[in-house]
Short mmCIF file of C-alpha atoms and ligand atoms in Angstrom, two decimals:
data_model
loop_
_atom_site.label_atom_id
_atom_site.label_comp_id
_atom_site.label_asym_id
_atom_site.label_seq_id
_atom_site.Cartn_x
_atom_site.Cartn_y
_atom_site.Cartn_z
CA MET A 28 -53.08 48.70 -27.96
CA ARG A 29 -55.32 51.59 -28.78
CA ARG A 30 -56.63 53.19 -25.82
CA GLN A 31 -60.28 53.53 -25.31
CA SER A 32 -62.17 56.12 -23.14
CA VAL A 33 -63.59 54.88 -19.69
CA GLU A 34 -67.10 55.49 -21.05
CA THR A 35 -66.50 53.25 -24.11
CA LEU A 36 -64.95 50.54 -21.88
CA ILE A 37 -67.81 50.37 -19.34
CA ALA A 38 -70.34 50.55 -22.22
CA GLY A 39 -68.54 47.52 -23.62
CA LEU A 40 -68.63 45.83 -20.43
CA ASP A 41 -72.16 46.53 -19.88
CA ALA A 42 -72.96 45.18 -23.23
CA MET A 43 -71.44 41.81 -22.25
CA HIS A 44 -74.16 41.18 -19.64
CA PRO A 45 -72.50 38.75 -17.35
CA GLU A 46 -75.28 36.71 -16.00
CA ARG A 47 -73.30 35.05 -13.05
CA PRO A 48 -70.92 36.36 -10.66
CA PHE A 49 -67.40 36.90 -12.29
CA ARG A 50 -64.66 37.39 -9.53
CA VAL A 51 -61.62 38.96 -10.70
CA MET A 52 -58.63 39.01 -8.33
CA ASN A 53 -56.39 42.04 -8.90
CA VAL A 54 -52.92 41.15 -7.11
CA CYS A 55 -51.32 44.46 -7.11
CA GLY A 56 -51.85 47.19 -4.48
CA GLY A 57 -51.30 49.57 -7.19
CA HIS A 58 -54.06 48.30 -9.23
CA GLU A 59 -56.35 48.27 -6.05
CA ARG A 60 -55.57 51.87 -5.50
CA SER A 61 -56.68 52.75 -9.21
CA ILE A 62 -59.87 50.89 -8.89
CA THR A 63 -60.89 52.42 -5.68
CA GLN A 64 -59.74 55.86 -6.28
CA ALA A 65 -61.58 55.97 -9.70
CA GLY A 66 -64.75 54.35 -8.11
CA LEU A 67 -64.53 51.64 -10.70
CA ARG A 68 -66.55 49.11 -8.64
CA SER A 69 -69.55 51.41 -8.56
CA LEU A 70 -69.54 51.54 -12.43
CA LEU A 71 -69.49 47.87 -13.03
CA ASP A 72 -72.22 45.40 -13.52
CA LYS A 73 -73.31 43.94 -10.34
CA HIS A 74 -71.94 40.55 -11.17
CA ILE A 75 -68.42 41.69 -11.79
CA GLU A 76 -66.41 41.63 -8.44
CA LEU A 77 -62.93 43.01 -8.23
CA ILE A 78 -61.31 41.39 -5.35
CA PRO A 79 -58.09 42.65 -3.82
CA GLY A 80 -55.40 40.08 -3.47
CA PRO A 81 -51.98 39.49 -1.79
CA GLY A 82 -50.02 42.43 -3.55
CA CYS A 83 -49.00 44.70 -0.60
CA PRO A 84 -45.27 43.80 0.44
CA VAL A 85 -45.69 45.75 3.83
CA CYS A 86 -48.94 43.59 4.55
CA ILE A 87 -47.27 40.26 4.17
CA CYS A 88 -43.78 41.02 5.63
CA PRO A 89 -43.51 38.66 8.38
CA GLU A 90 -43.52 39.92 11.94
CA GLU A 91 -40.31 38.12 12.87
CA ASP A 92 -38.49 40.27 10.06
CA ILE A 93 -39.95 43.47 11.46
CA ALA A 94 -38.99 42.41 15.18
CA GLN A 95 -35.39 41.87 14.00
CA ALA A 96 -35.20 45.28 12.41
CA ILE A 97 -36.59 46.74 15.65
CA HIS A 98 -34.01 44.70 17.56
CA LEU A 99 -31.43 46.02 15.36
CA ALA A 100 -32.49 49.70 15.40
CA LEU A 101 -32.41 49.61 19.18
CA ASN A 102 -28.69 48.90 19.16
CA GLU A 103 -27.01 52.44 19.51
CA GLN A 104 -24.39 51.65 16.90
CA VAL A 105 -27.04 51.16 14.15
CA ILE A 106 -29.02 53.42 11.87
CA LEU A 107 -31.93 51.57 10.65
CA LEU A 108 -33.44 52.39 7.10
CA SER A 109 -36.55 51.40 5.78
CA PHE A 110 -39.01 52.19 3.31
CA GLY A 111 -41.48 54.71 4.96
CA ASP A 112 -44.68 52.77 5.18
CA MET A 113 -42.88 49.92 7.08
CA LEU A 114 -42.36 52.33 9.98
CA ARG A 115 -45.77 52.23 11.51
CA VAL A 116 -46.48 48.37 10.87
CA PRO A 117 -47.27 46.82 14.27
CA VAL A 118 -45.85 43.39 15.50
CA PHE A 119 -47.68 41.36 17.89
CA SER A 120 -45.35 39.26 20.12
CA HIS A 121 -44.69 38.28 23.71
CA THR A 122 -41.17 39.94 23.39
CA GLU A 123 -40.73 43.03 25.54
CA GLY A 124 -40.13 46.35 23.76
CA PRO A 125 -41.36 48.73 21.05
CA ARG A 126 -43.96 47.06 18.64
CA SER A 127 -43.05 49.04 15.72
CA LEU A 128 -40.03 50.91 14.15
CA LEU A 129 -41.61 54.18 14.79
CA ALA A 130 -42.09 53.17 18.40
CA ALA A 131 -38.41 52.19 18.54
CA ARG A 132 -37.59 55.71 17.14
CA SER A 133 -39.72 57.39 19.95
CA GLN A 134 -37.40 55.45 22.47
CA GLY A 135 -34.28 56.93 20.81
CA ALA A 136 -33.47 54.51 18.02
CA ASP A 137 -32.04 56.01 14.88
CA VAL A 138 -34.60 54.81 12.37
CA ARG A 139 -34.96 56.74 9.01
CA PRO A 140 -37.37 56.29 6.05
CA VAL A 141 -35.43 55.97 2.52
CA ALA A 142 -37.13 55.92 -0.84
CA SER A 143 -34.36 53.83 -2.65
CA PRO A 144 -31.22 51.92 -2.31
CA LEU A 145 -29.37 55.02 -3.46
CA ASP A 146 -30.36 56.86 -0.18
CA ALA A 147 -29.15 53.84 1.86
CA VAL A 148 -25.63 54.27 0.26
CA ALA A 149 -25.77 57.97 0.71
CA ILE A 150 -26.52 57.68 4.25
CA ALA A 151 -23.95 54.91 4.85
CA ARG A 152 -21.32 57.24 3.23
CA ALA A 153 -22.41 60.34 5.41
CA ASN A 154 -22.24 58.20 8.73
CA VAL A 155 -19.06 56.08 8.46
CA THR A 156 -18.61 55.56 12.13
CA GLN A 157 -22.07 53.91 12.31
CA GLN A 158 -23.30 50.70 11.14
CA VAL A 159 -26.16 51.36 8.53
CA VAL A 160 -28.90 48.54 8.09
CA PHE A 161 -31.22 48.87 5.23
CA PHE A 162 -34.38 46.79 5.86
CA ALA A 163 -35.39 46.01 2.43
CA ALA A 164 -38.78 44.43 2.12
CA GLY A 165 -40.73 44.27 -1.07
CA PHE A 166 -41.69 42.27 -4.07
CA GLU A 167 -39.53 41.74 -7.24
CA THR A 168 -39.64 45.47 -8.38
CA THR A 169 -38.09 46.48 -5.19
CA MET A 170 -35.76 43.59 -5.17
CA ALA A 171 -34.28 44.44 -8.42
CA PRO A 172 -32.61 47.83 -7.44
CA VAL A 173 -31.55 46.33 -4.10
CA ALA A 174 -29.67 43.59 -6.12
CA ALA A 175 -28.06 46.13 -8.36
CA MET A 176 -26.92 47.96 -5.39
CA VAL A 177 -25.39 44.90 -3.75
CA ALA A 178 -23.87 43.76 -6.96
CA GLU A 179 -22.34 47.23 -7.61
CA GLY A 180 -20.65 46.96 -4.01
CA VAL A 181 -21.83 49.03 -0.85
CA PRO A 182 -19.98 50.85 1.70
CA ASP A 183 -18.25 48.66 4.55
CA ASN A 184 -20.69 50.09 7.10
CA LEU A 185 -23.83 49.15 5.07
CA THR A 186 -25.69 45.89 5.39
CA VAL A 187 -29.15 44.60 4.15
CA LEU A 188 -31.73 43.05 6.20
CA LEU A 189 -33.58 41.36 3.34
CA SER A 190 -37.34 40.66 3.28
CA GLY A 191 -38.02 40.03 -0.47
CA ARG A 192 -40.79 37.92 -1.89
CA LEU A 193 -42.09 36.94 -5.31
CA THR A 194 -45.58 37.40 -6.09
CA TRP A 195 -46.60 34.58 -8.42
CA PRO A 196 -46.04 31.80 -5.90
CA ALA A 197 -48.54 33.39 -3.58
CA VAL A 198 -51.16 33.21 -6.47
CA ALA A 199 -49.99 29.55 -7.08
CA MET A 200 -50.71 28.76 -3.46
CA LEU A 201 -53.98 30.36 -3.44
CA LEU A 202 -55.09 28.38 -6.53
CA SER A 203 -53.57 25.11 -5.42
CA ASN A 204 -55.51 25.48 -2.11
CA ASP A 205 -58.74 26.56 -3.65
CA GLU A 206 -59.32 26.32 -7.52
CA GLN A 207 -62.52 28.34 -7.02
CA ALA A 208 -60.68 31.07 -5.18
CA PHE A 209 -61.40 33.52 -8.13
CA ASP A 210 -62.49 33.26 -11.71
CA ALA A 211 -59.96 35.45 -13.41
CA LEU A 212 -56.75 37.36 -12.60
CA ILE A 213 -55.61 40.78 -13.38
CA ALA A 214 -51.67 40.08 -12.92
CA PRO A 215 -49.48 42.80 -11.62
CA GLY A 216 -48.07 45.38 -14.14
CA HIS A 217 -44.88 46.44 -12.15
CA VAL A 218 -43.88 42.94 -11.22
CA ALA A 219 -44.38 41.74 -14.87
CA THR A 220 -42.24 44.52 -16.05
CA ILE A 221 -39.27 43.15 -14.23
CA MET A 222 -40.10 39.40 -14.51
CA GLY A 223 -42.03 39.13 -17.90
CA SER A 224 -45.70 38.62 -18.72
CA ASP A 225 -44.79 34.99 -19.43
CA GLU A 226 -44.53 34.31 -15.70
CA TRP A 227 -48.34 34.43 -15.48
CA ALA A 228 -49.00 31.92 -18.10
CA PHE A 229 -49.45 29.52 -15.53
CA VAL A 230 -52.78 30.88 -14.21
CA ALA A 231 -54.39 30.16 -17.78
CA GLU A 232 -52.62 27.03 -18.57
CA GLN A 233 -52.62 25.24 -15.51
CA HIS A 234 -55.76 26.57 -13.96
CA GLY A 235 -58.02 27.31 -16.94
CA LEU A 236 -58.33 31.12 -15.61
CA PRO A 237 -58.51 33.99 -18.01
CA THR A 238 -55.50 36.17 -17.07
CA ALA A 239 -54.60 39.83 -18.19
CA ILE A 240 -51.46 41.99 -17.41
CA ALA A 241 -52.87 45.61 -16.74
CA GLY A 242 -51.46 48.88 -16.41
CA PHE A 243 -52.29 51.36 -13.70
CA HIS A 244 -54.72 53.88 -15.08
CA GLY A 245 -58.45 53.07 -14.94
CA GLU A 246 -58.76 52.65 -18.49
CA SER A 247 -56.14 49.98 -18.53
CA VAL A 248 -57.79 48.07 -15.80
CA LEU A 249 -61.13 48.26 -17.52
CA ALA A 250 -59.50 47.04 -20.90
CA ALA A 251 -57.97 44.13 -18.94
CA LEU A 252 -61.51 43.41 -17.51
CA GLN A 253 -63.06 43.35 -20.87
CA CYS A 254 -60.40 41.00 -22.28
CA LEU A 255 -61.32 38.67 -19.22
CA LEU A 256 -64.91 39.05 -19.58
CA GLN A 257 -64.60 38.30 -23.32
CA GLN A 258 -62.61 35.15 -22.70
CA ARG A 259 -65.16 33.72 -20.19
CA SER A 260 -67.82 34.46 -22.70
CA ASP A 261 -65.88 32.60 -25.33
CA ASN A 262 -65.23 29.77 -22.78
CA ARG A 263 -61.45 30.12 -23.27
CA ALA A 264 -58.55 31.05 -20.97
CA GLN A 265 -55.31 32.55 -21.98
CA LEU A 266 -52.74 35.20 -20.89
CA VAL A 267 -53.15 38.62 -22.40
CA ASN A 268 -50.78 41.46 -22.05
CA CYS A 269 -52.94 44.64 -21.82
CA TYR A 270 -49.93 46.84 -20.93
CA PRO A 271 -47.61 45.93 -23.95
CA GLU A 272 -46.17 49.45 -24.00
CA VAL A 273 -44.22 48.63 -20.79
CA VAL A 274 -44.47 44.90 -20.30
CA LYS A 275 -42.58 42.49 -22.56
CA PRO A 276 -43.01 38.64 -22.47
CA GLN A 277 -39.62 37.96 -21.06
CA GLY A 278 -39.55 41.03 -18.88
CA ASN A 279 -36.23 42.96 -17.95
CA THR A 280 -33.64 40.43 -18.54
CA GLN A 281 -30.83 42.41 -17.04
CA ALA A 282 -32.71 43.04 -13.74
CA GLN A 283 -33.57 39.15 -13.71
CA GLN A 284 -29.92 38.36 -14.08
CA LEU A 285 -28.77 40.95 -11.30
CA LEU A 286 -31.54 39.08 -9.12
CA ARG A 287 -30.00 35.76 -9.85
CA GLU A 288 -26.52 37.01 -9.29
CA VAL A 289 -27.16 38.35 -6.00
CA MET A 290 -30.17 36.48 -4.40
CA VAL A 291 -31.46 32.73 -4.27
CA VAL A 292 -35.17 31.81 -4.08
CA SER A 293 -36.40 29.63 -1.14
CA ALA A 294 -39.55 28.79 0.81
CA ALA A 295 -40.39 31.93 2.96
CA ASN A 296 -43.11 32.98 5.45
CA TRP A 297 -45.83 35.37 4.74
CA ARG A 298 -47.50 37.32 7.44
CA GLY A 299 -50.81 35.72 8.40
CA ILE A 300 -50.46 33.29 5.49
CA GLY A 301 -47.75 30.96 6.38
CA VAL A 302 -44.81 29.49 4.44
CA VAL A 303 -45.05 29.75 0.52
CA GLU A 304 -42.70 27.61 -1.44
CA ASP A 305 -40.25 29.50 -3.57
CA SER A 306 -41.46 32.83 -2.76
CA GLY A 307 -38.59 34.34 -0.76
CA PHE A 308 -35.38 36.09 -1.80
CA THR A 309 -32.15 35.68 0.27
CA LEU A 310 -28.66 37.00 -0.21
CA ARG A 311 -26.30 34.35 -1.67
CA PRO A 312 -23.58 33.29 0.64
CA GLU A 313 -20.93 35.14 -1.35
CA PHE A 314 -22.78 38.30 -0.11
CA ALA A 315 -22.51 37.55 3.54
CA THR A 316 -20.59 40.40 4.34
CA VAL A 317 -23.68 42.69 3.13
CA ASN A 318 -26.13 40.38 4.95
CA ALA A 319 -27.18 41.98 8.21
CA ARG A 320 -28.40 38.47 9.54
CA VAL A 321 -24.69 37.44 9.34
CA ARG A 322 -22.93 40.41 10.69
CA PHE A 323 -25.25 40.90 13.59
CA SER A 324 -26.32 37.24 13.99
CA GLU A 325 -26.81 37.89 17.82
CA LEU A 326 -29.07 40.68 17.18
CA THR A 327 -31.12 39.02 14.59
CA ASP A 328 -31.48 35.68 16.38
CA GLN A 329 -35.19 34.86 16.14
CA SER A 330 -35.28 32.14 18.67
CA SER A 331 -36.84 34.38 21.31
CA PHE A 332 -39.52 35.60 18.85
CA THR A 333 -42.97 34.43 19.72
CA PRO A 334 -45.75 35.87 17.58
CA LEU A 335 -49.07 36.41 19.51
CA ALA A 336 -52.54 35.81 17.84
CA PRO A 337 -53.67 39.07 16.04
CA PRO A 338 -56.09 40.99 18.14
CA ALA A 339 -59.69 39.86 18.49
CA GLY A 340 -61.79 40.52 15.49
CA ALA A 341 -58.67 41.37 13.14
CA ARG A 342 -59.11 39.75 9.79
CA CYS A 343 -56.02 40.88 7.92
CA ALA A 344 -55.02 37.43 6.63
CA ASP A 345 -58.52 37.13 5.11
CA VAL A 346 -58.47 40.50 3.58
CA VAL A 347 -54.78 39.80 2.03
CA LEU A 348 -56.07 36.54 0.49
CA GLY A 349 -59.13 37.94 -1.08
CA ARG A 350 -61.43 35.97 1.37
CA LEU A 351 -62.94 39.18 2.58
CA TYR A 352 -63.39 42.73 1.58
CA PRO A 353 -61.81 45.23 3.95
CA ASP A 354 -65.24 46.51 5.29
CA GLN A 355 -66.13 42.97 6.21
CA CYS A 356 -63.50 43.14 8.96
CA PRO A 357 -65.53 44.20 12.08
CA LEU A 358 -62.41 46.56 13.05
CA PHE A 359 -62.44 48.34 9.72
CA GLY A 360 -63.01 51.96 10.32
CA ASN A 361 -63.82 51.44 13.90
CA GLU A 362 -60.80 50.27 16.12
CA CYS A 363 -58.63 50.13 13.04
CA THR A 364 -58.04 53.24 11.06
CA PRO A 365 -55.06 54.97 9.17
CA ARG A 366 -54.35 57.00 12.33
CA HIS A 367 -54.68 54.01 14.69
CA PRO A 368 -53.85 51.07 12.54
CA ILE A 369 -54.29 47.57 14.04
CA GLY A 370 -53.10 45.61 11.08
CA PRO A 371 -50.60 46.06 8.42
CA CYS A 372 -53.18 46.52 5.72
CA MET A 373 -54.22 49.64 7.12
CA VAL A 374 -50.59 51.05 7.25
CA SER A 375 -49.25 50.75 3.93
CA ASP A 376 -50.39 52.74 0.81
CA GLU A 377 -50.75 49.40 -1.05
CA GLY A 378 -52.89 47.81 1.76
CA ALA A 379 -56.47 47.18 0.77
CA CYS A 380 -57.85 48.61 4.03
CA ARG A 381 -55.76 51.81 3.94
CA ILE A 382 -56.49 52.27 0.32
CA TRP A 383 -60.36 51.94 1.01
CA MET A 384 -60.35 54.49 4.00
CA SER A 385 -58.18 57.03 2.48
CA SER A 386 -60.31 56.98 -0.66
CA GLY A 387 -63.53 57.44 1.58
CA MET A 388 -64.78 53.93 0.52
CA ARG A 389 -66.36 52.45 3.60
CA SER A 390 -68.29 49.43 2.14
CA VAL A 391 -68.59 47.51 -1.13
CA ASP A 392 -71.53 48.11 -3.07
CA GLU A 393 -74.21 46.26 -1.04
CA SER A 394 -75.91 45.06 -4.31
CA LYS A 395 -72.96 43.05 -5.23
CA PRO A 396 -72.27 39.55 -3.73
CA THR A 397 -69.11 39.33 -1.46
CA PRO A 398 -66.30 37.02 -2.07
CA GLU A 399 -67.48 34.80 0.71
CA GLY A 400 -71.14 34.86 -0.25
CA VAL A 401 -70.71 33.39 -3.70
S1 SF4 B 507 -59.36 46.81 9.19
FE1 SF4 B 507 -57.39 46.64 10.24
S2 SF4 B 507 -57.60 44.60 11.54
FE2 SF4 B 507 -59.13 44.64 9.99
S3 SF4 B 507 -58.21 43.67 8.20
FE3 SF4 B 507 -57.94 45.75 7.85
S4 SF4 B 507 -55.81 46.13 8.87
FE4 SF4 B 507 -56.60 44.21 9.55
#
């Protein structure tokens, strides 16, 4: 696909003159970061809305999984590994004890950030007298290397506390609950790289919504937007891959095979959202020796975990589901900041609240209707 300049793309979008609101959900936190950091919203026609959706794995990681990780970390035999932005995510529960992995570390737990499964294997090999637990939370792009690590075989002292999720079921759930949730979709480029663009065809075929796969630079997002707007103007809906240099219709079949070999898919809880059918990865029984929930079943017992309601005013679930923009949460930039996060969306680099705050964006353009206001 020939790359056009931002100016050309914006001019093209302007020339299409949308006369009524066009609400485009961008699922992926990476897209939200590109959009916000490039200030794309301020360049667009007032009728075009870009609504961040449920594409932040840290934001939707259920509190009971984080509580399990904290509980494991507090065991002195355990080194608990996690991707870095999970460390500060708070849990709200009646259970006594630290409310985040970072708080556990400040109480003496050996909690270490890692960047990849390779780090986890290296740390396990370097600490053979300890039990190393890799708290692996993420979407398909994260799960594929975890599956590769497990399939290859890991040191005896390494187990995985898995909290993996698939993205498309959350979008399907949003649309099955409310067909009007948005008018078009920018589907996640990274996920599609693994799972294939075809996975997103259901949005156009079953729900009649224009859908485009986009890459992560501003021009790619704008090209996807142009494609979506053109579809609406032509009164048609189809899936268009605007990131063909990386994303193939069938995706990375080798990675998918590894995922199938190592994990099964079942219903799973999403923080603030609830159980979503066919959305969670679980290790297959044949990998029970690698499963931290099996090896440490007493420590990962969830029966005593009782979640509390989020703090008054916190609207994290509404932000994750695209019902509110971050600045419509009353705590945004007030009680809740990157330095003192109250909800997970203010912690993760892929959380909409964090992205907006760290990009200096304090409110959506007042001239544009909000997702709730349409
Ligand atoms: S500002 Fe904080 S409390 Fe409000 S939605 Fe964002 S993360 Fe949640």
